[in-house]
Amino acid sequence: MAGVLIRNHEGHLLHAKAFNLGHSSVLIAEATALQQGIKLALHSGLRNIIIEGDNLLVINAFNNICSTQWKIANIIADCKLMLTHFASYQIRHVFREANRAADLIANVGHLVVSS
């Protein structure tokens, strides 16, 4: 399960989407949520984005702070490629408590039959 929220600069919700990833690891789910969020922002025509994620391993792998595990290497590479289409972006870690809405969306992902 993965969840994505897109908000505007005032914090108002623009999009929310849940994904049922079947049986996958937390690492793959978090990296996939990053990938799907970037895709959704790109398709929404956004030009400047700030990405907040609560999985420090995924954020650090993206920012080249640690080596990327092979399981998510292609997902991270795809994210980096998609981000070249934005005028600007930031990606940063937030604690799960600050990311409750996305966590809630992810938790209802099991209700999604197909995405």
PDB file of N, CA and C in Angstrom, residues 21-57:
ATOM      1  N   LEU A  21      -0.211  -2.160  -3.686  1.00  0.00           N
ATOM      2  CA  LEU A  21       0.988  -2.740  -4.298  1.00  0.00           C
ATOM      3  C   LEU A  21       1.103  -4.237  -4.061  1.00  0.00           C
ATOM      4  N   GLY A  22       0.056  -4.826  -3.521  1.00  0.00           N
ATOM      5  CA  GLY A  22       0.118  -6.252  -3.223  1.00  0.00           C
ATOM      6  C   GLY A  22       1.099  -6.503  -2.094  1.00  0.00           C
ATOM      7  N   HIS A  23       1.803  -7.597  -2.181  1.00  0.00           N
ATOM      8  CA  HIS A  23       2.795  -7.932  -1.155  1.00  0.00           C
ATOM      9  C   HIS A  23       4.139  -7.357  -1.573  1.00  0.00           C
ATOM     10  N   SER A  24       4.504  -6.262  -0.944  1.00  0.00           N
ATOM     11  CA  SER A  24       5.802  -5.656  -1.237  1.00  0.00           C
ATOM     12  C   SER A  24       6.414  -5.157   0.067  1.00  0.00           C
ATOM     13  N   SER A  25       7.679  -4.911   0.038  1.00  0.00           N
ATOM     14  CA  SER A  25       8.364  -4.434   1.237  1.00  0.00           C
ATOM     15  C   SER A  25       8.038  -2.957   1.478  1.00  0.00           C
ATOM     16  N   VAL A  26       8.284  -2.508   2.691  1.00  0.00           N
ATOM     17  CA  VAL A  26       8.085  -1.101   3.034  1.00  0.00           C
ATOM     18  C   VAL A  26       8.962  -0.228   2.152  1.00  0.00           C
ATOM     19  N   LEU A  27      10.188  -0.647   1.916  1.00  0.00           N
ATOM     20  CA  LEU A  27      11.115   0.124   1.106  1.00  0.00           C
ATOM     21  C   LEU A  27      10.576   0.326  -0.312  1.00  0.00           C
ATOM     22  N   ILE A  28      10.086  -0.730  -0.918  1.00  0.00           N
ATOM     23  CA  ILE A  28       9.535  -0.633  -2.274  1.00  0.00           C
ATOM     24  C   ILE A  28       8.260   0.207  -2.262  1.00  0.00           C
ATOM     25  N   ALA A  29       7.427   0.050  -1.258  1.00  0.00           N
ATOM     26  CA  ALA A  29       6.199   0.846  -1.165  1.00  0.00           C
ATOM     27  C   ALA A  29       6.519   2.333  -1.045  1.00  0.00           C
ATOM     28  N   GLU A  30       7.490   2.672  -0.221  1.00  0.00           N
ATOM     29  CA  GLU A  30       7.857   4.082  -0.038  1.00  0.00           C
ATOM     30  C   GLU A  30       8.467   4.667  -1.309  1.00  0.00           C
ATOM     31  N   ALA A  31       9.335   3.911  -1.967  1.00  0.00           N
ATOM     32  CA  ALA A  31       9.940   4.392  -3.211  1.00  0.00           C
ATOM     33  C   ALA A  31       8.881   4.527  -4.309  1.00  0.00           C
ATOM     34  N   THR A  32       7.949   3.593  -4.360  1.00  0.00           N
ATOM     35  CA  THR A  32       6.872   3.652  -5.342  1.00  0.00           C
ATOM     36  C   THR A  32       5.956   4.844  -5.075  1.00  0.00           C
ATOM     37  N   ALA A  33       5.695   5.139  -3.813  1.00  0.00           N
ATOM     38  CA  ALA A  33       4.886   6.315  -3.477  1.00  0.00           C
ATOM     39  C   ALA A  33       5.574   7.585  -3.967  1.00  0.00           C
ATOM     40  N   LEU A  34       6.883   7.666  -3.794  1.00  0.00           N
ATOM     41  CA  LEU A  34       7.649   8.800  -4.311  1.00  0.00           C
ATOM     42  C   LEU A  34       7.485   8.902  -5.824  1.00  0.00           C
ATOM     43  N   GLN A  35       7.662   7.793  -6.500  1.00  0.00           N
ATOM     44  CA  GLN A  35       7.549   7.750  -7.959  1.00  0.00           C
ATOM     45  C   GLN A  35       6.149   8.159  -8.430  1.00  0.00           C
ATOM     46  N   GLN A  36       5.129   7.601  -7.806  1.00  0.00           N
ATOM     47  CA  GLN A  36       3.755   7.899  -8.215  1.00  0.00           C
ATOM     48  C   GLN A  36       3.376   9.345  -7.897  1.00  0.00           C
ATOM     49  N   GLY A  37       3.885   9.868  -6.797  1.00  0.00           N
ATOM     50  CA  GLY A  37       3.627  11.268  -6.454  1.00  0.00           C
ATOM     51  C   GLY A  37       4.243  12.219  -7.470  1.00  0.00           C
ATOM     52  N   ILE A  38       5.457  11.918  -7.901  1.00  0.00           N
ATOM     53  CA  ILE A  38       6.112  12.747  -8.911  1.00  0.00           C
ATOM     54  C   ILE A  38       5.351  12.675 -10.230  1.00  0.00           C
ATOM     55  N   LYS A  39       4.910  11.468 -10.609  1.00  0.00           N
ATOM     56  CA  LYS A  39       4.120  11.310 -11.836  1.00  0.00           C
ATOM     57  C   LYS A  39       2.837  12.132 -11.764  1.00  0.00           C
ATOM     58  N   LEU A  40       2.156  12.064 -10.627  1.00  0.00           N
ATOM     59  CA  LEU A  40       0.907  12.791 -10.457  1.00  0.00           C
ATOM     60  C   LEU A  40       1.154  14.300 -10.527  1.00  0.00           C
ATOM     61  N   ALA A  41       2.209  14.782  -9.907  1.00  0.00           N
ATOM     62  CA  ALA A  41       2.541  16.209  -9.963  1.00  0.00           C
ATOM     63  C   ALA A  41       2.872  16.631 -11.394  1.00  0.00           C
ATOM     64  N   LEU A  42       3.596  15.786 -12.099  1.00  0.00           N
ATOM     65  CA  LEU A  42       3.964  16.073 -13.485  1.00  0.00           C
ATOM     66  C   LEU A  42       2.719  16.151 -14.360  1.00  0.00           C
ATOM     67  N   HIS A  43       1.834  15.173 -14.212  1.00  0.00           N
ATOM     68  CA  HIS A  43       0.603  15.146 -15.015  1.00  0.00           C
ATOM     69  C   HIS A  43      -0.369  16.261 -14.622  1.00  0.00           C
ATOM     70  N   SER A  44      -0.201  16.821 -13.441  1.00  0.00           N
ATOM     71  CA  SER A  44      -1.056  17.923 -12.983  1.00  0.00           C
ATOM     72  C   SER A  44      -0.549  19.269 -13.482  1.00  0.00           C
ATOM     73  N   GLY A  45       0.607  19.265 -14.134  1.00  0.00           N
ATOM     74  CA  GLY A  45       1.140  20.498 -14.689  1.00  0.00           C
ATOM     75  C   GLY A  45       1.877  21.373 -13.688  1.00  0.00           C
ATOM     76  N   LEU A  46       2.220  20.822 -12.559  1.00  0.00           N
ATOM     77  CA  LEU A  46       2.949  21.603 -11.562  1.00  0.00           C
ATOM     78  C   LEU A  46       4.375  21.853 -12.040  1.00  0.00           C
ATOM     79  N   ARG A  47       4.932  22.989 -11.694  1.00  0.00           N
ATOM     80  CA  ARG A  47       6.276  23.346 -12.145  1.00  0.00           C
ATOM     81  C   ARG A  47       7.292  23.361 -11.010  1.00  0.00           C
ATOM     82  N   ASN A  48       6.846  23.655  -9.807  1.00  0.00           N
ATOM     83  CA  ASN A  48       7.726  23.751  -8.640  1.00  0.00           C
ATOM     84  C   ASN A  48       7.125  22.894  -7.540  1.00  0.00           C
ATOM     85  N   ILE A  49       7.906  21.948  -7.024  1.00  0.00           N
ATOM     86  CA  ILE A  49       7.357  21.048  -6.015  1.00  0.00           C
ATOM     87  C   ILE A  49       8.314  20.879  -4.843  1.00  0.00           C
ATOM     88  N   ILE A  50       7.718  20.586  -3.710  1.00  0.00           N
ATOM     89  CA  ILE A  50       8.460  20.189  -2.516  1.00  0.00           C
ATOM     90  C   ILE A  50       7.940  18.812  -2.148  1.00  0.00           C
ATOM     91  N   ILE A  51       8.843  17.855  -2.085  1.00  0.00           N
ATOM     92  CA  ILE A  51       8.487  16.475  -1.768  1.00  0.00           C
ATOM     93  C   ILE A  51       8.872  16.209  -0.327  1.00  0.00           C
ATOM     94  N   GLU A  52       7.923  15.671   0.428  1.00  0.00           N
ATOM     95  CA  GLU A  52       8.186  15.284   1.805  1.00  0.00           C
ATOM     96  C   GLU A  52       7.879  13.800   1.953  1.00  0.00           C
ATOM     97  N   GLY A  53       8.823  13.065   2.483  1.00  0.00           N
ATOM     98  CA  GLY A  53       8.636  11.640   2.685  1.00  0.00           C
ATOM     99  C   GLY A  53       9.108  11.241   4.066  1.00  0.00           C
ATOM    100  N   ASP A  54       8.482  10.215   4.620  1.00  0.00           N
ATOM    101  CA  ASP A  54       8.835   9.812   5.984  1.00  0.00           C
ATOM    102  C   ASP A  54       9.761   8.600   6.042  1.00  0.00           C
ATOM    103  N   ASN A  55      10.228   8.132   4.888  1.00  0.00           N
ATOM    104  CA  ASN A  55      11.186   7.029   4.890  1.00  0.00           C
ATOM    105  C   ASN A  55      12.575   7.599   4.612  1.00  0.00           C
ATOM    106  N   LEU A  56      13.376   7.703   5.661  1.00  0.00           N
ATOM    107  CA  LEU A  56      14.685   8.333   5.554  1.00  0.00           C
ATOM    108  C   LEU A  56      15.605   7.603   4.581  1.00  0.00           C
ATOM    109  N   LEU A  57      15.490   6.289   4.499  1.00  0.00           N
ATOM    110  CA  LEU A  57      16.341   5.521   3.585  1.00  0.00           C
ATOM    111  C   LEU A  57      16.073   5.913   2.134  1.00  0.00           C
TER     112      LEU A  57
END
